[in-house]
Amino acid sequence: MRDAMIEAIGLDADDTLWENETFFRVTEAEFVSLLGDHAEGADIASRLLDVERANLARYGFGIKGFMLSMVQTAIELTDGRIDGRAIGRILELGQEMLAHPVDLLPGVPQALDALEGRRLILITKGDLIDQERKIAASGLAERFEAIEILADKSPETYARVLFRAGIAPEHFVMVGNSMKSDVLPVVTLGGHGVFIPHALTWAIEHADAPDHPRAHRLETIAGLPALVARLEAGHA
């Protein structure tokens, strides 16, 4: 039945195909420790999140914006008294993140093997240079027909991706760990969104799950090939 055919599957990268948020949280913990003489740990983390949120429009998503937000938070929390060595350490923390190896999440190669022959599109967002580095280091680039690195994920940006690929939204499935970025925009367009939760997800990416027949949830990526088959059979 043609109407049920899935023509393409989009996959998020960070925390869907490989680990990412873990490194942000480890770095944040060291940042909190670095400023421990100036504020309580929870207050430092909360202030950093507020600064990151305010800076998204300026710096976008990614490690470099995180580095700048840590520097800004340190300056504000210390009323400008933070010393150069501490600022230097913050920059080192960010540089260490930018050089971190790419660790695939369990089951990713096997799921991609099972989906071989389908149109797969890697759709990620963040800093262009860092995302390109991680994609190359992952060894997964050749698995995908196309790779899209976006500044943000919205119904409009997904619509442009699908238009370039010649894919109707109703025949598209997007898979990722962010309800806000990977599921809701695609469901809004008329496609299917598949939420695969990660143990750590940035607070800014949280959103309530919609009560919608095109919004799906899997506990691991291992279940994705079977879900796609059920969608085509009209049983999901």
mmCIF file of C-alpha atoms in Angstrom:
data_model
loop_
_atom_site.group_PDB
_atom_site.id
_atom_site.type_symbol
_atom_site.label_atom_id
_atom_site.label_comp_id
_atom_site.label_asym_id
_atom_site.label_seq_id
_atom_site.Cartn_x
_atom_site.Cartn_y
_atom_site.Cartn_z
ATOM 1 C CA MET A 1 0.000 0.000 0.000
ATOM 2 C CA ARG A 2 1.816 3.101 -1.270
ATOM 3 C CA ASP A 3 0.337 5.528 1.266
ATOM 4 C CA ALA A 4 1.984 3.586 4.102
ATOM 5 C CA MET A 5 5.444 3.448 2.536
ATOM 6 C CA ILE A 6 8.293 4.998 4.497
ATOM 7 C CA GLU A 7 10.484 6.681 1.900
ATOM 8 C CA ALA A 8 13.210 7.951 4.214
ATOM 9 C CA ILE A 9 14.385 7.775 7.816
ATOM 10 C CA GLY A 10 16.089 10.697 9.493
ATOM 11 C CA LEU A 11 18.389 10.045 12.424
ATOM 12 C CA ASP A 12 19.665 12.513 14.971
ATOM 13 C CA ALA A 13 23.349 12.179 15.886
ATOM 14 C CA ASP A 14 24.233 13.355 19.412
ATOM 15 C CA ASP A 15 22.861 10.983 22.065
ATOM 16 C CA THR A 16 21.001 9.004 19.396
ATOM 17 C CA LEU A 17 23.934 7.488 17.510
ATOM 18 C CA TRP A 18 26.763 8.402 19.899
ATOM 19 C CA GLU A 19 27.389 9.771 23.387
ATOM 20 C CA ASN A 20 27.394 13.537 23.783
ATOM 21 C CA GLU A 21 25.537 14.954 26.773
ATOM 22 C CA THR A 22 27.643 12.898 29.193
ATOM 23 C CA PHE A 23 30.693 15.006 28.310
ATOM 24 C CA PHE A 24 28.778 18.239 28.893
ATOM 25 C CA ARG A 25 27.697 17.067 32.332
ATOM 26 C CA VAL A 26 31.212 15.935 33.311
ATOM 27 C CA THR A 27 32.574 19.305 32.199
ATOM 28 C CA GLU A 28 29.808 21.150 34.030
ATOM 29 C CA ALA A 29 30.680 19.289 37.233
ATOM 30 C CA GLU A 30 34.297 20.463 36.988
ATOM 31 C CA PHE A 31 33.126 23.999 36.213
ATOM 32 C CA VAL A 32 30.912 23.960 39.316
ATOM 33 C CA SER A 33 33.864 22.746 41.388
ATOM 34 C CA LEU A 34 36.047 25.497 39.940
ATOM 35 C CA LEU A 35 33.603 28.147 41.170
ATOM 36 C CA GLY A 36 32.781 26.389 44.426
ATOM 37 C CA ASP A 37 34.165 29.224 46.569
ATOM 38 C CA HIS A 38 31.781 31.729 45.029
ATOM 39 C CA ALA A 39 28.349 30.018 45.077
ATOM 40 C CA GLU A 40 26.502 26.811 45.850
ATOM 41 C CA GLY A 41 26.779 24.089 43.235
ATOM 42 C CA ALA A 42 23.076 24.060 42.364
ATOM 43 C CA ASP A 43 23.085 27.842 41.975
ATOM 44 C CA ILE A 44 26.093 27.710 39.643
ATOM 45 C CA ALA A 45 24.478 25.052 37.468
ATOM 46 C CA SER A 46 21.199 26.960 37.372
ATOM 47 C CA ARG A 47 22.919 30.217 36.430
ATOM 48 C CA LEU A 48 24.883 28.459 33.692
ATOM 49 C CA LEU A 49 21.701 27.000 32.220
ATOM 50 C CA ASP A 50 20.068 30.448 32.217
ATOM 51 C CA VAL A 51 23.089 31.944 30.453
ATOM 52 C CA GLU A 52 23.140 29.117 27.893
ATOM 53 C CA ARG A 53 19.454 29.624 27.174
ATOM 54 C CA ALA A 54 19.926 33.371 26.707
ATOM 55 C CA ASN A 55 22.934 32.816 24.441
ATOM 56 C CA LEU A 56 21.361 30.313 22.055
ATOM 57 C CA ALA A 57 20.341 33.023 19.629
ATOM 58 C CA ARG A 58 23.908 34.396 19.658
ATOM 59 C CA TYR A 59 26.050 31.267 19.628
ATOM 60 C CA GLY A 60 23.715 28.457 18.598
ATOM 61 C CA PHE A 61 24.075 24.894 19.855
ATOM 62 C CA GLY A 62 27.382 23.202 20.590
ATOM 63 C CA ILE A 63 30.558 23.128 22.622
ATOM 64 C CA LYS A 64 31.877 26.547 21.630
ATOM 65 C CA GLY A 65 28.716 28.265 22.809
ATOM 66 C CA PHE A 66 28.926 26.224 26.012
ATOM 67 C CA MET A 67 32.506 27.423 26.558
ATOM 68 C CA LEU A 68 31.519 31.064 26.118
ATOM 69 C CA SER A 69 28.539 30.620 28.432
ATOM 70 C CA MET A 70 30.798 29.122 31.123
ATOM 71 C CA VAL A 71 33.167 32.098 30.833
ATOM 72 C CA GLN A 72 30.274 34.557 31.061
ATOM 73 C CA THR A 73 28.782 32.732 34.046
ATOM 74 C CA ALA A 74 32.143 32.735 35.840
ATOM 75 C CA ILE A 75 32.579 36.469 35.302
ATOM 76 C CA GLU A 76 29.057 37.269 36.481
ATOM 77 C CA LEU A 77 29.141 35.008 39.548
ATOM 78 C CA THR A 78 32.447 36.453 40.731
ATOM 79 C CA ASP A 79 31.595 40.075 39.883
ATOM 80 C CA GLY A 80 34.516 40.065 37.485
ATOM 81 C CA ARG A 81 37.049 38.792 40.040
ATOM 82 C CA ILE A 82 37.676 35.455 38.320
ATOM 83 C CA ASP A 83 41.396 35.155 37.561
ATOM 84 C CA GLY A 84 43.039 34.385 34.244
ATOM 85 C CA ARG A 85 44.112 30.899 35.295
ATOM 86 C CA ALA A 86 40.495 29.915 35.973
ATOM 87 C CA ILE A 87 39.384 31.323 32.628
ATOM 88 C CA GLY A 88 42.225 29.375 31.024
ATOM 89 C CA ARG A 89 41.011 26.180 32.683
ATOM 90 C CA ILE A 90 37.474 26.768 31.393
ATOM 91 C CA LEU A 91 38.842 27.085 27.874
ATOM 92 C CA GLU A 92 40.859 23.893 28.358
ATOM 93 C CA LEU A 93 37.713 22.062 29.427
ATOM 94 C CA GLY A 94 36.009 23.069 26.205
ATOM 95 C CA GLN A 95 39.035 22.118 24.122
ATOM 96 C CA GLU A 96 39.096 18.702 25.769
ATOM 97 C CA MET A 97 35.444 18.225 24.796
ATOM 98 C CA LEU A 98 36.227 19.192 21.203
ATOM 99 C CA ALA A 99 38.930 16.518 21.059
ATOM 100 C CA HIS A 100 36.935 13.736 22.731
ATOM 101 C CA PRO A 101 36.630 10.407 20.882
ATOM 102 C CA VAL A 102 33.252 9.461 19.435
ATOM 103 C CA ASP A 103 31.632 6.522 21.252
ATOM 104 C CA LEU A 104 28.735 4.852 19.435
ATOM 105 C CA LEU A 105 25.739 3.944 21.560
ATOM 106 C CA PRO A 106 24.874 0.253 21.978
ATOM 107 C CA GLY A 107 23.004 -1.318 19.085
ATOM 108 C CA VAL A 108 23.620 1.484 16.586
ATOM 109 C CA PRO A 109 25.662 -0.477 14.004
ATOM 110 C CA GLN A 110 23.250 -3.394 14.161
ATOM 111 C CA ALA A 111 20.194 -1.171 13.680
ATOM 112 C CA LEU A 112 21.813 0.558 10.709
ATOM 113 C CA ASP A 113 22.702 -2.836 9.257
ATOM 114 C CA ALA A 114 19.054 -3.862 9.499
ATOM 115 C CA LEU A 115 18.000 -0.644 7.740
ATOM 116 C CA GLU A 116 20.519 -1.054 4.904
ATOM 117 C CA GLY A 117 18.967 -0.281 1.537
ATOM 118 C CA ARG A 118 16.622 2.350 2.920
ATOM 119 C CA ARG A 119 17.117 6.080 2.431
ATOM 120 C CA LEU A 120 18.829 7.243 5.601
ATOM 121 C CA ILE A 121 19.494 10.922 6.313
ATOM 122 C CA LEU A 122 21.621 12.119 9.216
ATOM 123 C CA ILE A 123 20.004 15.286 10.583
ATOM 124 C CA THR A 124 21.890 16.977 13.396
ATOM 125 C CA LYS A 125 22.327 20.486 14.723
ATOM 126 C CA GLY A 126 25.158 22.429 16.288
ATOM 127 C CA ASP A 127 28.561 23.787 15.409
ATOM 128 C CA LEU A 128 29.446 22.849 11.824
ATOM 129 C CA ILE A 129 33.127 22.058 12.402
ATOM 130 C CA ASP A 130 32.528 19.955 15.522
ATOM 131 C CA GLN A 131 29.621 18.069 13.998
ATOM 132 C CA GLU A 132 31.666 17.298 10.887
ATOM 133 C CA ARG A 133 34.497 16.059 13.128
ATOM 134 C CA LYS A 134 32.194 13.714 15.022
ATOM 135 C CA ILE A 135 30.515 12.398 11.896
ATOM 136 C CA ALA A 136 33.904 11.603 10.348
ATOM 137 C CA ALA A 137 35.188 9.999 13.552
ATOM 138 C CA SER A 138 32.035 7.894 13.963
ATOM 139 C CA GLY A 139 32.706 5.896 10.804
ATOM 140 C CA LEU A 140 29.012 6.122 9.943
ATOM 141 C CA ALA A 141 29.035 8.761 7.190
ATOM 142 C CA GLU A 142 28.823 6.233 4.350
ATOM 143 C CA ARG A 143 25.648 4.794 5.853
ATOM 144 C CA PHE A 144 23.709 7.926 4.953
ATOM 145 C CA GLU A 145 22.397 9.179 1.632
ATOM 146 C CA ALA A 146 22.654 12.756 2.910
ATOM 147 C CA ILE A 147 23.955 14.614 5.949
ATOM 148 C CA GLU A 148 22.249 17.786 7.154
ATOM 149 C CA ILE A 149 23.877 19.952 9.847
ATOM 150 C CA LEU A 150 21.328 22.549 10.939
ATOM 151 C CA ALA A 151 21.539 25.615 13.157
ATOM 152 C CA ASP A 152 18.284 24.531 14.782
ATOM 153 C CA LYS A 153 15.490 22.032 14.252
ATOM 154 C CA SER A 154 12.049 23.440 13.567
ATOM 155 C CA PRO A 155 9.153 22.529 11.269
ATOM 156 C CA GLU A 156 10.561 25.031 8.768
ATOM 157 C CA THR A 157 14.070 23.568 8.726
ATOM 158 C CA TYR A 158 12.743 20.023 8.419
ATOM 159 C CA ALA A 159 10.460 21.135 5.595
ATOM 160 C CA ARG A 160 13.478 22.475 3.703
ATOM 161 C CA VAL A 161 15.394 19.225 4.238
ATOM 162 C CA LEU A 162 12.468 17.159 2.964
ATOM 163 C CA PHE A 163 11.944 19.464 -0.011
ATOM 164 C CA ARG A 164 15.594 19.099 -1.049
ATOM 165 C CA ALA A 165 15.306 15.325 -0.767
ATOM 166 C CA GLY A 166 11.963 15.151 -2.578
ATOM 167 C CA ILE A 167 10.250 13.428 0.346
ATOM 168 C CA ALA A 168 6.644 13.989 1.423
ATOM 169 C CA PRO A 169 6.367 14.442 5.211
ATOM 170 C CA GLU A 170 3.828 11.634 5.558
ATOM 171 C CA HIS A 171 6.421 9.195 4.193
ATOM 172 C CA PHE A 172 9.184 10.348 6.553
ATOM 173 C CA VAL A 173 10.292 9.098 9.971
ATOM 174 C CA MET A 174 12.578 11.139 12.237
ATOM 175 C CA VAL A 175 14.378 9.407 15.108
ATOM 176 C CA GLY A 176 16.103 11.040 18.060
ATOM 177 C CA ASN A 177 16.478 11.582 21.783
ATOM 178 C CA SER A 178 14.910 15.049 21.872
ATOM 179 C CA MET A 179 11.138 15.315 22.029
ATOM 180 C CA LYS A 180 11.450 19.034 21.323
ATOM 181 C CA SER A 181 13.804 18.845 18.335
ATOM 182 C CA ASP A 182 13.351 15.385 16.807
ATOM 183 C CA VAL A 183 9.705 14.505 17.334
ATOM 184 C CA LEU A 184 7.412 17.505 17.704
ATOM 185 C CA PRO A 185 8.518 19.459 14.586
ATOM 186 C CA VAL A 186 8.175 16.420 12.318
ATOM 187 C CA VAL A 187 4.801 15.397 13.728
ATOM 188 C CA THR A 188 3.661 18.992 13.140
ATOM 189 C CA LEU A 189 4.642 18.609 9.473
ATOM 190 C CA GLY A 190 2.675 15.375 9.124
ATOM 191 C CA GLY A 191 5.532 12.917 9.503
ATOM 192 C CA HIS A 192 6.371 10.301 12.114
ATOM 193 C CA GLY A 193 8.591 11.130 15.096
ATOM 194 C CA VAL A 194 10.325 8.402 17.107
ATOM 195 C CA PHE A 195 11.582 9.296 20.576
ATOM 196 C CA ILE A 196 14.434 7.187 21.964
ATOM 197 C CA PRO A 197 15.265 8.548 25.415
ATOM 198 C CA HIS A 198 18.851 8.957 26.543
ATOM 199 C CA ALA A 199 19.826 8.767 30.208
ATOM 200 C CA LEU A 200 21.006 12.387 30.007
ATOM 201 C CA THR A 201 19.179 15.001 27.961
ATOM 202 C CA TRP A 202 19.852 18.726 28.165
ATOM 203 C CA ALA A 203 17.053 20.529 30.030
ATOM 204 C CA ILE A 204 16.480 22.881 27.102
ATOM 205 C CA GLU A 205 15.566 19.881 24.913
ATOM 206 C CA HIS A 206 12.804 18.643 27.230
ATOM 207 C CA ALA A 207 9.174 18.751 26.073
ATOM 208 C CA ASP A 208 5.995 16.861 26.849
ATOM 209 C CA ALA A 209 5.181 13.902 24.639
ATOM 210 C CA PRO A 210 2.177 14.552 22.397
ATOM 211 C CA ASP A 211 -0.826 12.246 22.390
ATOM 212 C CA HIS A 212 -0.620 11.638 18.668
ATOM 213 C CA PRO A 213 -0.660 8.505 16.505
ATOM 214 C CA ARG A 214 2.434 9.652 14.588
ATOM 215 C CA ALA A 215 4.495 10.106 17.774
ATOM 216 C CA HIS A 216 6.249 6.896 18.811
ATOM 217 C CA ARG A 217 8.606 5.817 21.567
ATOM 218 C CA LEU A 218 11.295 3.153 21.657
ATOM 219 C CA GLU A 219 13.517 2.304 24.587
ATOM 220 C CA THR A 220 16.512 1.567 22.355
ATOM 221 C CA ILE A 221 17.423 1.984 18.696
ATOM 222 C CA ALA A 222 17.349 -1.808 18.346
ATOM 223 C CA GLY A 223 13.576 -1.614 17.939
ATOM 224 C CA LEU A 224 13.668 0.853 15.044
ATOM 225 C CA PRO A 225 13.698 -1.593 12.084
ATOM 226 C CA ALA A 226 10.676 -3.442 13.478
ATOM 227 C CA LEU A 227 8.821 -0.168 14.108
ATOM 228 C CA VAL A 228 9.396 0.955 10.525
ATOM 229 C CA ALA A 229 8.049 -2.390 9.311
ATOM 230 C CA ARG A 230 4.952 -1.994 11.504
ATOM 231 C CA LEU A 231 4.382 1.533 10.193
ATOM 232 C CA GLU A 232 4.433 0.258 6.624
ATOM 233 C CA ALA A 233 2.082 -2.548 7.550
ATOM 234 C CA GLY A 234 -0.266 -0.062 9.199
ATOM 235 C CA HIS A 235 0.046 -1.716 12.606
ATOM 236 C CA ALA A 236 1.810 1.024 14.600
#
